[in-house]
XYZ file of C-alpha atoms in Angstrom:
702
model
C 58.310 58.237 117.650
C 59.458 55.385 115.222
C 59.000 51.732 116.242
C 61.667 51.138 116.468
C 62.346 53.939 119.610
C 58.778 53.058 121.095
C 60.217 49.136 121.003
C 64.087 49.822 122.566
C 64.402 49.726 126.647
C 66.467 51.443 129.143
C 67.868 48.845 131.711
C 65.172 48.329 134.645
C 65.609 48.217 137.389
C 66.114 44.946 139.435
C 62.656 43.720 140.473
C 59.539 40.849 140.995
C 59.430 39.355 137.740
C 55.993 40.156 138.243
C 56.264 43.834 139.468
C 58.425 45.024 136.285
C 56.694 47.853 134.992
C 55.403 47.004 131.965
C 56.774 49.628 129.555
C 59.955 47.581 130.567
C 58.392 44.314 128.777
C 59.817 43.086 125.310
C 58.220 45.555 122.605
C 55.876 47.670 125.045
C 58.023 50.451 125.653
C 56.890 53.892 127.324
C 53.740 54.819 124.266
C 52.425 51.722 124.735
C 52.831 51.467 128.229
C 50.657 54.963 128.268
C 48.123 52.849 126.131
C 48.008 50.232 128.891
C 47.379 51.954 131.129
C 43.812 52.862 129.781
C 44.000 49.095 130.642
C 44.592 49.519 134.935
C 48.016 47.285 132.941
C 50.912 49.308 134.664
C 53.102 46.290 135.366
C 53.672 42.247 134.364
C 51.282 41.292 137.457
C 48.611 43.683 135.647
C 48.388 41.957 132.631
C 48.528 38.737 133.552
C 45.542 39.055 135.955
C 43.636 40.900 133.073
C 40.830 38.664 132.554
C 39.331 37.860 129.130
C 36.176 39.135 129.123
C 34.713 36.061 126.893
C 36.035 33.268 124.818
C 35.954 31.899 121.950
C 35.596 27.940 121.150
C 36.790 27.249 117.389
C 37.948 23.413 118.488
C 34.147 22.177 118.567
C 33.168 23.927 115.580
C 30.946 21.458 113.221
C 30.196 21.615 109.616
C 26.442 21.467 107.730
C 26.726 17.885 107.642
C 27.675 17.062 110.581
C 24.475 18.711 112.246
C 21.679 16.735 114.728
C 19.052 17.622 116.298
C 20.376 15.703 119.527
C 23.027 18.682 121.096
C 23.840 21.209 120.804
C 25.969 22.602 117.933
C 28.584 25.854 117.529
C 29.420 26.906 113.281
C 30.613 28.820 111.634
C 30.512 31.828 109.060
C 29.269 35.192 107.196
C 25.245 36.684 107.149
C 23.696 36.982 103.406
C 20.647 37.473 104.059
C 18.237 39.091 106.754
C 14.992 40.089 107.254
C 12.391 41.199 109.750
C 8.509 40.814 109.175
C 4.970 41.008 111.824
C 3.439 37.619 112.121
C 0.384 37.614 113.986
C -1.067 41.030 115.949
C 1.615 41.768 118.027
C 4.280 39.438 116.997
C 7.100 39.746 115.241
C 9.830 36.992 113.253
C 13.603 38.041 112.325
C 14.870 35.864 110.498
C 18.970 35.117 109.284
C 20.748 32.705 106.620
C 24.243 31.657 107.441
C 27.001 30.796 104.204
C 29.077 27.906 106.688
C 32.192 26.138 104.688
C 29.417 23.390 102.994
C 26.627 24.896 102.913
C 23.660 27.184 104.766
C 21.890 27.400 108.279
C 18.679 29.489 108.906
C 19.049 31.445 112.309
C 15.060 32.887 114.069
C 14.375 34.615 116.748
C 10.857 35.803 117.960
C 9.281 39.707 119.295
C 13.783 40.364 118.943
C 13.337 42.464 116.023
C 16.022 44.555 117.150
C 18.718 42.205 116.143
C 17.728 43.057 112.855
C 20.210 45.657 113.687
C 23.313 43.475 114.957
C 22.724 40.814 111.862
C 23.972 43.495 108.878
C 27.653 43.219 109.464
C 30.316 41.508 107.274
C 32.101 40.474 109.805
C 32.692 35.921 110.523
C 30.426 35.246 113.950
C 28.914 31.743 115.674
C 26.446 30.703 115.415
C 25.587 27.521 118.993
C 21.984 26.168 118.798
C 20.137 23.012 119.078
C 19.410 22.273 114.988
C 16.460 21.734 113.730
C 15.793 19.883 109.808
C 12.821 21.569 108.575
C 11.481 22.125 105.187
C 14.996 20.820 103.691
C 17.168 22.853 105.720
C 19.055 23.346 109.310
C 17.239 25.868 111.339
C 18.874 27.123 114.640
C 15.906 29.111 116.966
C 17.655 31.898 118.925
C 20.971 30.938 118.945
C 24.264 32.219 120.868
C 25.992 34.928 118.597
C 30.034 35.516 118.626
C 30.907 37.979 116.421
C 34.962 36.803 115.810
C 37.712 39.944 115.921
C 39.552 40.163 112.286
C 42.211 38.979 113.978
C 40.666 35.188 114.942
C 38.709 34.675 111.529
C 40.975 32.477 110.031
C 42.074 30.834 113.361
C 41.133 27.068 113.856
C 40.780 24.071 116.131
C 41.901 27.346 119.609
C 39.915 28.566 122.267
C 40.729 32.680 121.759
C 40.025 34.593 124.285
C 39.220 38.142 123.760
C 39.811 41.050 126.389
C 38.716 44.608 126.688
C 40.716 47.173 124.726
C 41.899 50.642 124.175
C 42.847 52.697 121.311
C 46.162 52.051 120.116
C 45.839 48.674 121.379
C 44.438 45.763 119.260
C 43.634 42.583 119.798
C 46.805 40.886 118.430
C 49.003 42.613 119.938
C 48.004 42.407 123.429
C 47.430 38.557 122.827
C 51.466 39.310 121.636
C 52.290 40.780 124.796
C 50.782 38.619 126.897
C 52.495 35.729 125.406
C 55.766 37.189 126.246
C 54.511 38.073 129.593
C 54.261 34.275 130.119
C 57.759 33.614 129.390
C 59.074 36.037 131.009
C 58.472 34.850 134.037
C 58.048 31.606 133.245
C 59.067 29.224 136.605
C 58.797 31.585 139.034
C 55.620 31.974 140.119
C 55.453 31.560 143.743
C 52.405 29.905 145.258
C 50.714 31.369 148.345
C 48.238 29.135 148.997
C 49.774 25.457 150.301
C 49.067 22.781 148.761
C 46.665 20.850 150.894
C 44.491 24.191 150.427
C 45.013 23.645 146.138
C 44.039 19.721 146.985
C 41.370 20.251 148.976
C 39.735 22.598 146.776
C 41.067 21.307 143.567
C 42.527 24.010 142.301
C 45.358 24.441 139.851
C 49.230 25.853 140.615
C 49.072 29.617 140.175
C 51.309 29.462 137.308
C 49.418 26.464 135.208
C 46.272 28.866 136.206
C 47.458 32.190 134.691
C 49.415 30.051 131.548
C 45.139 28.249 130.955
C 43.423 31.712 131.672
C 45.055 33.194 128.220
C 46.063 30.086 126.383
C 43.812 27.605 127.754
C 44.055 24.526 125.740
C 39.995 23.866 126.363
C 37.669 25.289 127.368
C 37.282 23.668 130.806
C 41.302 25.174 131.287
C 40.030 28.335 130.717
C 37.072 28.072 133.511
C 39.575 25.858 135.921
C 41.919 28.684 135.635
C 39.852 31.612 136.446
C 38.076 29.668 139.352
C 41.447 29.899 140.742
C 42.082 33.532 139.706
C 38.739 34.187 141.247
C 38.865 32.099 144.204
C 42.604 33.567 145.337
C 40.848 37.450 145.072
C 38.075 36.220 147.257
C 39.959 34.137 149.856
C 41.929 37.702 150.127
C 39.242 39.485 150.943
C 37.391 37.152 153.191
C 40.523 36.218 155.486
C 40.566 40.406 155.915
C 37.221 40.202 157.337
C 38.089 37.535 159.253
C 40.830 38.514 160.959
C 38.902 41.983 161.719
C 35.918 40.121 163.285
C 38.485 38.622 165.551
C 40.879 41.230 166.549
C 36.875 42.698 167.222
C 35.906 40.543 169.973
C 39.780 40.079 171.109
C 40.055 43.502 171.395
C 37.410 45.087 172.326
C 34.364 45.166 174.927
C 30.863 46.636 175.013
C 28.439 46.741 178.183
C 26.273 43.824 178.710
C 23.274 45.001 178.265
C 21.179 42.630 179.509
C 16.666 42.639 178.523
C 15.124 41.430 181.710
C 11.284 40.317 181.031
C 10.835 42.883 183.189
C 11.969 45.578 180.855
C 11.232 43.497 177.440
C 7.255 43.903 178.773
C 8.154 47.503 179.845
C 9.083 48.389 176.170
C 6.255 46.738 174.808
C 3.731 48.329 176.950
C 4.860 51.382 174.322
C 3.367 50.168 171.442
C -0.310 49.261 170.662
C 0.522 46.851 167.579
C 1.667 43.294 167.671
C 5.284 43.034 165.993
C 5.525 40.929 163.714
C 7.330 37.571 162.743
C 10.674 39.119 161.153
C 10.857 41.762 164.074
C 10.712 39.315 167.037
C 13.453 37.128 164.989
C 14.999 40.624 164.561
C 14.516 41.325 167.882
C 16.133 38.358 169.540
C 18.956 38.237 167.695
C 19.744 41.274 168.434
C 19.059 40.940 172.630
C 21.239 37.552 171.870
C 23.953 39.846 170.739
C 23.683 42.879 173.787
C 24.347 40.695 176.596
C 27.481 39.665 175.468
C 30.993 41.998 176.369
C 32.001 42.075 172.945
C 30.668 43.457 170.024
C 27.621 43.521 168.241
C 27.831 44.141 164.726
C 25.029 43.732 162.292
C 23.475 44.189 159.776
C 19.333 44.703 159.890
C 18.330 44.257 156.263
C 14.586 44.877 155.531
C 12.071 46.008 152.566
C 10.633 48.780 151.691
C 7.463 48.997 154.621
C 9.182 46.103 156.915
C 9.345 48.142 159.987
C 12.942 48.331 160.892
C 12.656 51.473 162.587
C 10.532 50.150 165.673
C 13.408 46.923 165.660
C 15.804 49.971 166.073
C 14.180 51.564 169.015
C 13.245 48.101 170.756
C 16.814 48.303 170.720
C 17.508 51.412 172.537
C 14.933 51.638 174.583
C 17.226 48.405 175.644
C 20.091 50.028 175.467
C 18.782 52.518 177.782
C 16.975 50.917 180.327
C 20.522 49.434 181.075
C 21.721 52.984 182.082
C 23.661 53.209 178.472
C 23.797 56.212 175.759
C 22.120 55.817 172.778
C 22.505 56.828 169.401
C 20.573 57.100 165.385
C 22.764 58.102 162.930
C 21.075 59.304 159.925
C 22.847 60.213 156.419
C 20.646 63.661 155.499
C 18.878 66.036 157.868
C 15.161 64.956 156.361
C 15.969 61.842 157.343
C 16.495 62.229 160.700
C 13.430 64.930 161.405
C 11.926 61.631 159.988
C 13.161 59.407 162.403
C 12.495 61.476 165.549
C 9.215 62.494 164.085
C 8.037 58.888 164.496
C 10.357 57.807 167.089
C 9.137 61.114 169.979
C 5.589 59.524 168.683
C 6.186 56.259 169.696
C 7.589 57.691 172.790
C 4.914 60.471 174.264
C 4.459 58.157 177.040
C 8.239 57.761 177.871
C 10.672 59.052 180.358
C 13.666 59.113 178.188
C 15.307 62.214 177.838
C 16.080 62.552 173.840
C 16.988 64.710 171.311
C 17.226 66.049 168.698
C 21.714 66.850 167.436
C 21.366 68.408 163.780
C 23.893 70.215 161.445
C 21.065 73.205 161.119
C 20.510 74.020 165.073
C 21.786 77.203 166.068
C 25.018 77.422 168.029
C 23.530 78.067 171.682
C 21.018 75.040 171.342
C 23.866 73.300 170.388
C 26.227 74.046 173.652
C 23.151 72.841 176.080
C 23.054 69.234 173.209
C 26.198 68.706 173.555
C 26.151 69.121 177.600
C 23.816 67.473 178.514
C 24.884 64.650 176.164
C 28.163 64.988 178.001
C 26.787 64.408 181.180
C 24.065 61.250 180.469
C 20.990 63.807 180.843
C 20.169 62.962 177.349
C 19.748 58.583 177.001
C 18.820 58.950 173.540
C 20.096 60.931 170.831
C 19.314 61.428 166.650
C 21.044 63.297 164.084
C 22.959 63.644 160.976
C 26.984 63.459 160.559
C 26.817 66.031 163.502
C 26.352 63.281 166.111
C 29.823 61.672 165.494
C 31.907 65.347 165.605
C 35.287 65.711 168.001
C 33.304 67.989 170.098
C 30.287 65.389 170.637
C 31.298 63.743 173.522
C 28.862 60.743 175.076
C 28.351 59.724 178.561
C 28.465 56.495 178.312
C 27.545 54.767 174.362
C 26.029 51.781 174.400
C 24.323 51.994 170.995
C 25.031 53.560 167.920
C 22.350 52.078 165.382
C 23.066 53.947 161.740
C 20.660 54.311 159.172
C 20.744 53.616 155.618
C 24.767 52.916 155.972
C 25.717 52.215 152.429
C 25.259 56.869 152.360
C 27.969 56.197 154.295
C 32.417 55.809 154.151
C 33.908 53.598 156.560
C 36.177 56.776 157.816
C 32.349 58.187 159.355
C 31.157 54.778 159.977
C 33.725 54.170 162.111
C 33.919 57.035 164.082
C 31.879 55.923 166.601
C 34.861 53.020 167.574
C 36.434 55.738 168.568
C 35.590 56.650 171.867
C 36.835 54.778 175.127
C 34.128 52.797 175.468
C 33.190 50.454 172.308
C 28.939 50.246 171.558
C 27.561 48.154 169.964
C 26.382 49.136 166.704
C 23.307 48.013 165.004
C 23.550 48.687 161.067
C 20.314 49.466 159.658
C 18.920 49.679 155.089
C 15.643 49.203 153.937
C 17.678 48.412 150.211
C 18.109 44.440 150.559
C 21.623 43.475 149.638
C 22.448 40.932 147.177
C 23.590 37.883 148.377
C 26.585 38.382 146.771
C 27.424 41.914 148.076
C 26.133 40.301 151.869
C 29.249 38.004 151.924
C 32.003 40.832 150.071
C 30.452 44.281 152.315
C 28.929 42.915 154.936
C 31.135 39.892 155.791
C 32.092 41.179 158.625
C 28.402 41.481 160.071
C 26.030 39.454 161.474
C 22.915 39.702 159.822
C 18.972 40.152 159.842
C 16.817 39.625 157.008
C 12.988 41.676 157.502
C 10.458 39.687 154.723
C 8.142 40.126 156.116
C 5.238 43.752 155.961
C 2.946 44.814 159.436
C -0.479 42.826 159.468
C -2.770 45.419 156.371
C -0.269 47.054 154.555
C -1.966 45.681 150.947
C 0.901 44.898 147.928
C 1.455 48.812 145.513
C 0.176 48.018 142.316
C 2.434 49.172 139.733
C 1.918 50.366 136.001
C 4.627 51.142 133.498
C 3.037 53.806 131.675
C 4.615 54.255 127.664
C 1.665 55.820 125.996
C -0.034 59.320 125.894
C -3.492 57.418 125.312
C -2.430 55.419 129.091
C -0.859 58.863 130.840
C -4.263 60.458 129.970
C -5.993 57.458 131.662
C -2.853 57.422 134.518
C -3.615 60.987 135.435
C -8.028 60.726 134.996
C -7.495 58.246 138.318
C -4.714 60.086 140.371
C -6.671 62.801 140.073
C -9.849 60.735 141.002
C -8.419 59.392 144.208
C -7.367 63.243 144.931
C -10.855 63.983 145.104
C -11.029 61.030 147.502
C -8.740 62.628 150.202
C -5.598 60.549 149.294
C -2.674 62.566 148.396
C -0.094 62.551 145.654
C 3.841 62.121 144.595
C 5.313 63.013 141.477
C 9.234 62.001 141.166
C 11.341 63.695 138.652
C 14.718 62.260 138.008
C 15.863 66.422 137.628
C 15.782 69.719 139.565
C 15.637 71.807 136.471
C 16.501 70.310 132.637
C 19.510 71.198 131.783
C 18.127 71.036 127.656
C 14.590 70.928 125.583
C 16.321 67.349 125.182
C 16.222 66.057 128.303
C 13.698 64.965 130.667
C 11.373 67.692 132.214
C 12.541 68.776 135.435
C 10.613 69.022 138.985
C 10.386 72.634 138.346
C 9.243 72.185 135.344
C 6.860 69.783 135.578
C 5.735 71.709 138.957
C 4.682 74.863 136.325
C 3.182 72.638 133.457
C 0.852 70.694 136.985
C -0.150 73.991 138.441
C -1.323 74.836 135.236
C -2.985 72.057 133.826
C -3.883 68.255 135.037
C -3.378 69.819 138.914
C -4.715 73.039 138.525
C -7.341 72.342 140.975
C -5.330 71.112 143.607
C -2.856 72.461 146.512
C 0.892 71.607 144.808
C 4.089 71.960 146.251
C 7.655 71.405 145.420
C 10.603 69.637 147.305
C 13.967 69.014 146.209
C 17.372 69.089 147.285
C 18.593 72.491 146.565
C 16.171 74.073 148.448
C 17.400 74.828 152.221
C 16.699 72.406 154.896
C 14.651 74.177 156.779
C 12.417 74.754 153.392
C 12.337 71.409 152.959
C 11.068 70.609 156.823
C 8.723 73.296 155.904
C 6.572 71.403 152.865
C 6.386 67.893 154.064
C 5.225 69.102 156.770
C 2.434 70.332 155.221
C 2.054 67.492 153.577
C 2.295 64.909 156.328
C -0.575 67.677 157.612
C -2.546 67.418 154.600
C -2.795 71.073 153.996
C -1.076 69.984 150.531
C -2.447 67.288 148.142
C 0.831 65.972 145.658
C 4.458 67.010 145.830
C 6.398 67.210 142.899
C 10.087 65.984 144.307
C 12.931 64.823 143.264
C 14.919 61.412 145.575
C 15.083 63.764 148.516
C 12.085 61.886 149.424
C 13.737 58.438 148.975
C 14.036 56.816 151.971
C 12.562 57.684 155.000
C 9.994 59.934 154.750
C 6.723 58.301 155.731
C 2.795 60.472 155.190
C -0.081 57.619 155.495
C -2.610 59.084 153.465
C -0.027 58.948 150.148
C -1.116 56.372 148.349
C -0.190 58.148 144.644
C 3.075 57.820 142.815
C 3.394 58.739 139.483
C 7.539 58.654 138.317
C 8.401 60.754 135.459
C 11.068 59.210 133.139
C 11.388 56.213 135.063
C 13.813 54.643 132.523
C 16.460 57.231 135.119
C 16.275 55.802 137.959
C 18.159 52.547 138.707
C 16.088 49.357 140.162
C 16.439 49.490 143.698
C 15.851 53.034 143.494
C 12.249 53.198 141.965
C 11.376 50.445 144.618
C 12.655 52.206 147.486
C 10.360 55.482 146.147
C 7.422 53.461 145.329
C 8.077 52.218 148.860
C 7.107 55.801 150.113
C 3.107 55.023 149.538
C 0.531 52.715 150.626
C 2.234 52.593 154.160
C -1.624 53.312 155.056
C -5.070 51.202 154.910
C -5.282 52.300 151.622
C -4.211 50.497 148.790
C -1.639 52.028 146.966
C -0.833 52.794 143.493
C 2.639 53.508 141.576
C 3.164 54.834 137.239
C 6.002 54.492 136.002
C 5.904 57.407 133.299
C 8.938 55.868 130.564
C 8.068 57.216 126.703
C 11.590 56.678 125.812
C 12.566 53.490 127.149
C 15.760 51.226 125.554
C 15.472 47.579 125.332
C 17.460 47.189 128.100
C 15.246 49.967 130.092
C 11.747 48.190 129.201
C 13.248 44.429 131.164
C 14.226 46.863 134.106
C 11.383 48.713 134.731
C 9.081 45.531 133.987
C 10.930 43.150 136.492
C 9.569 47.016 138.994
C 5.834 46.079 137.532
C 6.571 42.412 137.886
C 7.452 42.418 141.580
C 6.836 44.500 145.315
C 10.010 42.206 146.827
C 12.709 44.255 147.305
C 14.694 40.996 147.654
C 14.269 40.002 143.450
C 14.342 43.700 142.401
C 17.801 44.011 144.189
C 18.759 40.166 142.526
C 17.838 42.022 139.288
C 19.087 45.367 140.095
C 22.222 43.932 140.815
C 22.627 41.444 137.629
C 21.862 44.311 134.921
C 23.900 47.342 136.553
C 26.742 45.559 138.779
C 28.175 46.151 142.130
C 30.121 49.701 141.624
C 32.204 49.599 144.550
C 31.221 47.128 146.954
C 33.248 48.293 150.035
C 31.031 50.989 149.776
C 33.504 54.049 150.428
C 34.483 57.445 149.064
C 38.265 56.994 150.285
C 38.639 54.281 148.080
C 37.751 54.969 144.783
C 39.236 51.814 142.400
C 37.585 48.837 142.868
C 39.102 46.226 145.113
C 37.896 43.039 142.847
C 39.557 43.280 139.728
C 38.555 39.062 138.456
C 34.845 38.341 140.050
C 32.092 38.302 138.610
C 29.669 38.928 141.312
C 26.674 37.892 138.874
C 28.449 34.163 138.030
C 30.119 34.001 141.062
C 28.168 33.726 143.923
C 29.462 30.001 144.072
C 33.230 30.540 145.233
C 31.577 33.749 147.407
C 30.249 31.317 149.641
C 32.571 28.641 149.366
C 35.692 31.571 149.899
C 33.061 32.820 152.762
C 33.234 29.259 154.687
C 36.996 28.706 154.202
C 38.093 31.490 155.498
C 36.165 31.541 158.559
C 37.168 27.900 159.278
C 40.807 28.908 158.920
C 40.928 32.342 160.771
C 38.230 30.093 163.938
C 40.555 27.554 163.776
C 43.547 29.282 163.754
C 44.431 27.464 160.333
C 45.948 31.206 159.410
C 48.549 31.646 161.468
C 50.364 28.511 160.757
C 53.664 28.419 159.261
C 52.158 27.305 156.057
C 49.667 29.688 155.469
C 52.394 32.981 156.483
C 52.509 33.834 152.524
C 49.087 33.714 152.229
C 48.182 35.522 155.366
C 51.303 38.094 154.558
C 49.139 38.325 150.994
C 46.147 39.188 152.788
C 47.678 41.765 154.994
C 49.516 44.060 151.953
C 46.334 43.441 149.775
C 43.558 44.704 152.239
C 45.114 45.386 155.725
C 44.146 49.233 155.552
C 40.946 49.006 154.320
C 40.139 46.407 156.605
C 42.067 48.272 159.780
C 44.320 45.459 159.949
C 47.981 45.054 161.175
C 50.552 44.262 159.272
C 52.360 42.567 162.055
C 52.064 39.386 163.773
């Protein structure tokens, strides 16, 4: 295909300029349109909402003779020399010399030897830092570096935008298309935000924002434009969440479950311990919700080992005491069985009728339990997704507890809402959720947070192991503790190693340990390809101390509670995320003995090392969740398999938390006060329903 053929376009159908297919934009054509699809650009709107990944400020460059030591300067040039050397025991200095138009400047990086690889390019780049004049020359310590694209090397006095690219689309080509698109839509961009709202939040008009996003006169203009687009995106979603909350409160009714002093005393007599302050606060908030006729939708998040299951049990017992049924749904049979064991033991002296409902029941057993659930004889039900199948009919369901809910899709979680009686819903997670995700993924839920641990629970000692010598010492320590009667988990990232170069899997590690380090001990193996009955047998033997250690995959990540297990070795720890490592670590030290966790990682990259050191430093799951979030991003923040695409194109959750808070409060006020229903807000409300109506279960009428 020739360039002339590629650029030719047939007459395109009449449509709103923003919705024009990108192939019909002047200069694009069908071939380049296919390439742009790799950037999720299919319409003119997609192109104009393609957010720059970075900007390069060439408007404030300094020459060498203009440098001062009292402020940050930005210089531009090429690296002409670089080296790295040891300067003292364990410390390194990496240095480079940049040639600027009128002289030389030296850059220095301490204890960052990997920088040397980055400093050997001949491309032009920018350094930004406060310079110091030493030994008759200017130096910059740890300057911020920005490499210039080849297209930008001769630019002067501009603020340039940089975008992610795809093969066949250069930065120059993409910028050209964006300039064409800006001209194409000029004067046609209606602003759905009422002027009073824009003035209150000091937001530019949409057309001005789109223009300044791609061709900013100043850095300040760029960030003001970006803020406007993030604000729009989050306000839409937050209004949707607030509308969903209003819809529930006005159209759904739940049983009023009153916890009297007598019922409270009766429940507490079942426990031979005192609740922590965090548990007491969560119980108070839940009890306040249950007494209302509108349905409770509350998220209970707790750090590992904080005792959220017992809070859920209190709520379930209160529900049963009021004459209603309560159900707890867990994502796996192993976890459902664990909940059953924990709660069954707590209720040994209780008359509450309870049962376990999972997919592995025999047909006759299942029919019997379904009949008792339908009649109301079974008051408390525990299980997996088996509890929301079509043949499960509850007599009077008052409370649904959903554990580790991020493992379920929206449709699965919503199945309880399809019954005639709308139950109260308590959602639980032992994976602390970053603040910004709480405002999005769970923005329509009330939040209870438990951070304190039960009395006597000791912080786990975590050690990063990176050399064979330290590894041998770690194994010796584990062996000594096993001889004292403790138990251990050895966790592997894979069941079976895919090839000799990959990390060893659980099968290989199990075989190796049987013949080497743990040959004198009883060793078990558990992984996801074993059937449920086999998994249950292994866990039961481990819980009953018939096994000294088990080699496992992440099937033991949540819910497994063996108080005598105090040791964990995580093989190839760099293969796991931070929150996952924290969850795994939470399986040990749950009794009266201190727990010890060893993170084996002989091949950690610099980034992996950062993550592992964060786990080594902190036992606080909320701190670790924020660090994990900053490093790995949010993924699909709606947590659904049903909606495969990321619903947020503009928001950077690690840097836009302030805007999230701002839009959350604004949306809540607008919906509660009815402002969103006023005529000048109609375009905004329509946009919200078009974008999120289906996702959030909202009607598009009205």
